[in-house]
């Protein structure tokens, strides 16, 4: 087969920044070691890119949500380093876990019973200390079905670690009770934001996701976390439009006078959602190229006035400083990452 021609859209990936972020989070985790949440295709940047860099940096615990995410990950790291957060909802999930050699995170007494019925083996156990999402409730920790499980990691998940909320200390106290009640090889409570809450929250393993990929969930991380991915898109066509002409669907932008505009190969299918349309800009060497009209599926139109030398085939930068873009768009830093489209992934 003939090689693919060069793309008009790409995601520059800074593997050194990802490795540095992991090392920073590992150091901030104190005596605990940092794992890595790589669910949702490593938050949209691509497991195939992210996991080898994380593994080389020293990460030994990887978390995905779905069973469908196991094969891509198990091709890159030993299966005993993989835990599946959604847990076994069926006997088929249990059989799959056992054959692959990955650990299910048991989230309920039913899941624990199902895992034991299928023959058991190493597993993790999620306890609900107050997020009221997945996890065994505190008042069920004495249930006999939990006895005799081979628990690698006893875990819980913080609901408000990105805020100075009283819920953090309440969850910490409940998790300490759970640790006293349930024997396990290791304990884990903190996500990215939880790592900044201090040594008490670190236990044996931390589970950062967002901050690995350049997100800043709490002020403590500002300046310590580096941007990992840099989307870039090419100008496909330069047009001169007359004053009074509309741009894009529904002509929501009308040129006030003659303009030179660029049609750029980037759209909402690539994760550049319409929330990033009006008042946003693409960039070129520090110059702002304001977006004109609506974001389309595969293209946007920008004003080239600030960079008159730009022409067809030239690349422009898509701003992706996560805290800044989240403030500007109303999207969360998580959404900015996980909506990166297939055309940008590894
Ligand atoms: C997604 C997830 C994480 C990672 O959270 P971040 O806020 O991205 O650091 C950790 N633990 C669990 C259970 C998760 O679902």
Coordinates of C-alpha atoms and ligand atoms in Angstrom, one line a residue:
X1 CA 0.0 0.0 0.0
X2 CA 1.2 3.5 -0.8
X3 CA 2.1 5.7 2.2
X4 CA -0.5 8.1 3.5
X5 CA 0.2 11.7 2.3
X6 CA 1.1 14.2 5.1
X7 CA -1.9 15.2 7.2
X8 CA -3.4 18.7 7.5
X9 CA -4.0 18.3 11.3
X10 CA -1.7 16.9 13.9
X11 CA -1.1 16.6 17.7
X12 CA 2.5 17.3 18.7
X13 CA 3.2 15.1 21.7
X14 CA 5.8 16.1 24.2
X15 CA 6.8 12.8 25.8
X16 CA 9.4 14.5 28.0
X17 CA 6.7 16.7 29.4
X18 CA 4.5 13.7 30.1
X19 CA 7.4 11.9 31.8
X20 CA 8.2 15.1 33.8
X21 CA 4.6 15.4 34.9
X22 CA 4.5 11.8 36.1
X23 CA 7.8 12.3 38.0
X24 CA 6.5 15.5 39.6
X25 CA 3.3 13.8 40.7
X26 CA 5.3 10.8 41.9
X27 CA 7.5 13.1 44.0
X28 CA 4.5 15.0 45.3
X29 CA 3.0 11.6 46.3
X30 CA 5.7 11.3 48.9
X31 CA 6.2 7.7 50.1
X32 CA 3.5 6.5 47.8
X33 CA 4.1 5.8 44.2
X34 CA 2.1 7.4 41.4
X35 CA 0.2 5.2 39.0
X36 CA -1.5 6.6 35.9
X37 CA -5.2 6.8 34.9
X38 CA -5.1 6.0 31.2
X39 CA -8.8 5.5 30.6
X40 CA -10.6 7.1 27.6
X41 CA -7.5 6.5 25.4
X42 CA -5.2 8.3 27.9
X43 CA -7.6 11.2 28.2
X44 CA -7.8 11.6 24.4
X45 CA -4.1 11.8 23.7
X46 CA -3.7 8.2 22.7
X47 CA -2.7 5.2 24.8
X48 CA -0.1 4.2 22.2
X49 CA 1.8 7.5 22.8
X50 CA 1.2 8.0 26.5
X51 CA 1.7 4.6 28.0
X52 CA 5.2 3.8 26.8
X53 CA 6.4 7.3 28.0
X54 CA 4.7 6.8 31.4
X55 CA 6.1 3.2 31.7
X56 CA 9.6 4.4 30.9
X57 CA 9.3 7.2 33.5
X58 CA 8.5 4.5 36.1
X59 CA 4.7 4.2 36.3
X60 CA 3.7 0.6 37.3
X61 CA 0.0 1.0 37.9
X62 CA -2.4 1.8 35.0
X63 CA -6.2 2.3 35.3
X64 CA -8.8 2.1 32.6
X65 CA -12.6 2.2 33.0
X66 CA -13.8 -0.3 30.4
X67 CA -12.9 -3.9 29.5
X68 CA -12.7 -2.8 25.9
X69 CA -9.7 -0.6 26.9
X70 CA -7.7 -3.6 28.1
X71 CA -6.3 -5.1 24.8
X72 CA -4.6 -1.8 23.7
X73 CA -3.1 -1.3 27.2
X74 CA -2.1 -5.0 27.8
X75 CA -0.1 -4.8 24.5
X76 CA 2.1 -2.2 26.1
X77 CA 2.5 -3.1 29.8
X78 CA 2.4 -6.4 31.8
X79 CA -1.3 -7.3 32.6
X80 CA -0.7 -7.3 36.3
X81 CA -0.1 -3.6 36.1
X82 CA -3.6 -3.0 34.8
X83 CA -6.8 -2.4 36.8
X84 CA -10.3 -2.0 35.3
X85 CA -12.3 0.5 37.2
X86 CA -15.8 -0.4 36.1
X87 CA -15.4 -3.9 37.5
X88 CA -17.1 -7.1 36.4
X89 CA -20.7 -6.6 35.5
X90 CA -21.0 -10.1 34.1
X91 CA -19.5 -13.5 34.3
X92 CA -17.9 -12.8 30.8
X93 CA -16.1 -9.8 32.4
X94 CA -14.7 -12.1 35.1
X95 CA -13.5 -14.7 32.5
X96 CA -12.0 -12.0 30.4
X97 CA -10.1 -10.5 33.4
X98 CA -8.8 -14.0 34.3
X99 CA -7.6 -14.9 30.8
X100 CA -5.9 -11.5 30.3
X101 CA -4.4 -11.4 33.8
X102 CA -5.7 -7.9 34.6
X103 CA -7.4 -6.9 37.9
X104 CA -11.0 -6.0 38.2
X105 CA -11.9 -3.2 40.6
X106 CA -14.8 -4.7 42.5
X107 CA -17.4 -2.0 43.1
X108 CA -20.2 -3.8 45.0
X109 CA -21.0 -6.9 47.0
X110 CA -22.5 -8.3 43.8
X111 CA -19.3 -7.8 41.9
X112 CA -17.3 -9.4 44.7
X113 CA -19.7 -12.4 44.7
X114 CA -19.4 -12.7 40.9
X115 CA -15.6 -12.5 41.0
X116 CA -15.5 -15.2 43.7
X117 CA -18.0 -17.4 41.9
X118 CA -15.8 -17.2 38.8
X119 CA -12.8 -18.5 40.7
X120 CA -11.5 -15.3 42.2
X121 CA -7.9 -14.2 42.0
X122 CA -6.1 -10.8 42.5
X123 CA -8.5 -7.9 42.4
X124 CA -8.9 -4.4 43.7
X125 CA -11.8 -3.2 45.9
X126 CA -13.5 0.2 45.6
X127 CA -15.1 1.6 48.8
X128 CA -17.5 4.4 48.5
X129 CA -16.5 7.0 51.1
X130 CA -18.9 9.7 50.0
X131 CA -18.9 10.3 46.2
X132 CA -22.0 8.0 45.9
X133 CA -21.0 6.7 42.5
X134 CA -19.3 3.3 42.4
X135 CA -18.0 1.4 45.4
X136 CA -19.0 -0.8 48.3
X137 CA -20.8 1.3 50.9
X138 CA -19.2 1.8 54.3
X139 CA -22.0 0.0 56.1
X140 CA -21.4 -3.1 54.0
X141 CA -17.7 -3.6 54.8
X142 CA -18.4 -6.3 57.3
X143 CA -20.2 -8.4 54.7
X144 CA -18.9 -12.0 54.6
X145 CA -18.6 -11.9 50.8
X146 CA -15.7 -9.6 51.2
X147 CA -13.8 -12.1 53.3
X148 CA -11.3 -14.2 51.4
X149 CA -10.9 -11.8 48.5
X150 CA -7.3 -11.5 47.2
X151 CA -7.2 -7.7 47.4
X152 CA -4.2 -6.0 45.8
X153 CA -5.4 -2.4 46.1
X154 CA -8.1 -1.1 48.4
X155 CA -9.3 2.2 47.0
X156 CA -11.7 5.0 47.2
X157 CA -12.3 8.1 45.1
X158 CA -12.4 11.7 46.3
X159 CA -15.4 13.8 45.2
X160 CA -14.1 17.3 45.8
X161 CA -10.3 17.1 45.9
X162 CA -10.1 20.1 43.6
X163 CA -11.8 22.3 46.3
X164 CA -11.0 23.0 49.9
X165 CA -14.1 21.1 51.0
X166 CA -14.8 19.5 54.4
X167 CA -15.8 16.4 52.3
X168 CA -12.1 15.7 51.8
X169 CA -11.4 15.1 55.5
X170 CA -14.6 13.2 55.9
X171 CA -13.7 10.9 53.0
X172 CA -10.1 10.5 54.5
X173 CA -11.5 9.5 57.9
X174 CA -13.9 7.0 56.3
X175 CA -11.1 5.5 54.1
X176 CA -9.0 5.1 57.2
X177 CA -11.8 3.1 58.7
X178 CA -12.1 1.0 55.6
X179 CA -8.3 0.3 55.7
X180 CA -8.6 -0.9 59.3
X181 CA -11.5 -3.2 58.3
X182 CA -10.3 -4.7 55.0
X183 CA -6.9 -6.3 54.6
X184 CA -5.2 -5.4 51.3
X185 CA -1.7 -5.4 49.9
X186 CA -1.9 -1.6 49.1
X187 CA -4.2 1.4 49.6
X188 CA -5.1 4.2 47.2
X189 CA -7.2 7.3 47.6
X190 CA -5.8 10.3 45.7
X191 CA -6.5 11.4 42.1
X192 CA -4.4 14.3 40.7
X193 CA -6.0 16.9 42.8
X194 CA -5.9 14.6 45.9
X195 CA -2.1 14.5 45.6
X196 CA -2.0 18.2 46.5
X197 CA -4.0 17.6 49.7
X198 CA -0.9 16.3 51.5
X199 CA 0.8 13.2 52.6
X200 CA -2.2 11.9 54.6
X201 CA -4.1 11.4 51.4
X202 CA -1.3 9.5 49.5
X203 CA -1.4 6.1 51.1
X204 CA 0.6 3.5 48.9
X205 CA -0.4 4.4 45.4
X206 CA -1.9 7.6 43.9
X207 CA -4.0 7.6 40.7
X208 CA -3.3 10.8 38.8
X209 CA -4.9 11.3 35.4
X210 CA -5.6 15.0 34.4
X211 CA -2.4 16.5 35.8
X212 CA -0.3 13.9 33.9
X213 CA -1.6 15.3 30.6
X214 CA -1.1 19.0 31.5
X215 CA -4.3 19.7 33.5
X216 CA -4.1 21.9 36.6
X217 CA -6.8 20.9 39.0
X218 CA -5.5 22.9 42.0
X219 CA -3.3 26.0 42.3
X220 CA -0.6 23.9 44.0
X221 CA 0.2 22.4 40.6
X222 CA 0.6 25.7 38.7
X223 CA 4.1 26.1 37.3
X224 CA 4.9 22.4 38.2
X225 CA 2.9 20.8 35.4
X226 CA 3.8 21.1 31.7
X227 CA 1.6 21.1 28.7
X228 CA 1.9 17.7 27.0
X229 CA 0.0 18.0 23.7
X230 CA 0.0 20.8 21.1
X231 CA -2.6 20.6 18.4
X232 CA -1.7 22.2 15.0
X233 CA -3.8 22.6 11.9
X234 CA -2.9 23.6 8.4
X235 CA -4.5 26.5 6.3
X236 CA -6.2 24.7 3.4
X237 CA -7.3 27.8 1.5
X238 CA -6.8 31.6 1.7
X239 CA -9.7 33.7 0.5
X240 CA -10.4 37.4 0.1
X241 CA -13.9 38.3 1.1
X242 CA -15.7 41.5 0.4
X243 CA -17.3 43.7 3.1
X244 CA -20.9 42.5 3.8
X245 CA -20.1 38.8 3.0
X246 CA -21.0 36.2 5.6
X247 CA -18.7 33.4 6.7
X248 CA -19.7 29.8 7.5
X249 CA -23.1 28.2 8.4
X250 CA -25.9 30.7 9.0
X251 CA -23.5 33.5 8.1
X252 CA -23.1 34.4 11.8
X253 CA -20.1 36.5 11.0
X254 CA -20.5 39.3 8.4
X255 CA -17.3 41.0 7.2
X256 CA -17.3 44.7 8.1
X257 CA -14.9 45.4 5.2
X258 CA -12.7 43.4 2.8
X259 CA -10.8 40.7 4.6
X260 CA -8.1 38.1 4.0
X261 CA -9.2 34.9 5.7
X262 CA -7.9 31.4 6.1
X263 CA -9.9 28.1 6.0
X264 CA -8.2 25.8 8.6
X265 CA -8.4 22.0 8.7
X266 CA -9.8 21.7 12.2
X267 CA -13.4 21.3 13.3
X268 CA -15.7 20.0 16.1
X269 CA -15.1 16.5 15.0
X270 CA -11.5 17.0 16.1
X271 CA -12.7 18.2 19.5
X272 CA -12.7 21.9 18.7
X273 CA -16.2 22.3 19.9
X274 CA -18.5 25.2 19.1
X275 CA -18.0 26.5 22.6
X276 CA -14.6 27.5 21.3
X277 CA -16.0 29.6 18.4
X278 CA -16.8 33.3 18.9
X279 CA -14.1 35.3 20.8
X280 CA -11.6 32.5 20.3
X281 CA -8.6 32.6 18.1
X282 CA -6.0 30.3 16.6
X283 CA -2.4 31.5 16.9
X284 CA 0.7 31.9 14.8
X285 CA 4.0 33.0 16.3
X286 CA 2.2 34.9 19.0
X287 CA -0.3 36.6 16.6
X288 CA -4.0 36.0 17.2
X289 CA -6.1 34.8 14.3
X290 CA -9.7 35.3 15.5
X291 CA -12.3 32.7 14.5
X292 CA -14.9 34.0 12.2
X293 CA -18.4 32.4 12.3
X294 CA -19.4 28.9 13.4
X295 CA -17.0 26.0 13.9
X296 CA -17.8 23.4 11.2
X297 CA -17.2 19.6 11.5
X298 CA -13.9 19.7 9.6
X299 CA -13.0 23.4 9.3
X300 CA -12.9 26.8 10.8
X301 CA -12.3 30.2 9.2
X302 CA -9.9 32.7 10.8
X303 CA -8.9 36.3 10.1
X304 CA -5.4 36.4 8.8
X305 CA -5.0 40.2 9.3
X306 CA -2.5 39.8 12.1
X307 CA -0.2 37.5 10.1
X308 CA -0.3 38.7 6.4
X309 CA 2.5 36.4 5.4
X310 CA 0.5 33.2 6.2
X311 CA -0.6 31.2 3.2
X312 CA -2.0 27.9 2.1
X313 CA -0.2 24.9 3.6
X314 CA 1.1 26.9 6.6
X315 CA 0.5 25.5 10.1
X316 CA -1.2 27.4 12.9
X317 CA -1.4 26.6 16.6
X318 CA -4.5 25.6 18.4
X319 CA -4.4 27.0 21.9
X320 CA -4.4 24.2 24.4
X321 CA -3.2 25.5 27.7
X322 CA -5.8 23.6 29.6
X323 CA -6.7 25.9 32.5
X324 CA -6.8 29.0 30.2
X325 CA -8.9 27.2 27.5
X326 CA -11.2 25.8 30.1
X327 CA -11.8 29.3 31.5
X328 CA -12.4 30.7 28.1
X329 CA -14.7 28.0 26.8
X330 CA -16.7 26.9 29.8
X331 CA -15.6 23.3 29.0
X332 CA -13.7 21.5 31.8
X333 CA -10.0 20.6 31.3
X334 CA -11.1 17.0 31.2
X335 CA -13.6 17.7 28.4
X336 CA -11.0 19.6 26.4
X337 CA -8.7 16.5 26.5
X338 CA -11.2 13.7 26.1
X339 CA -13.0 15.2 23.2
X340 CA -9.8 15.3 21.1
X341 CA -11.0 13.6 17.9
X342 CA -9.8 10.4 16.2
X343 CA -7.9 12.4 13.6
X344 CA -5.5 13.7 16.3
X345 CA -4.9 10.4 18.1
X346 CA -1.9 8.1 17.9
Ligands
LIG1 C1 -10.4 9.0 36.5 C2 -10.1 8.5 37.8 C3 -8.9 8.9 38.4 C4 -8.0 10.1 37.8 O1 -8.6 11.3 38.2 P1 -7.9 12.7 37.8 O2 -8.9 13.7 38.4 O3 -8.0 12.8 36.3 O4 -6.6 12.7 38.3 C5 -8.5 8.3 39.6 N1 -9.3 7.4 40.1 C6 -10.5 7.0 39.6 C7 -11.3 6.0 40.3 C8 -10.9 7.6 38.4 O5 -12.1 7.2 37.9

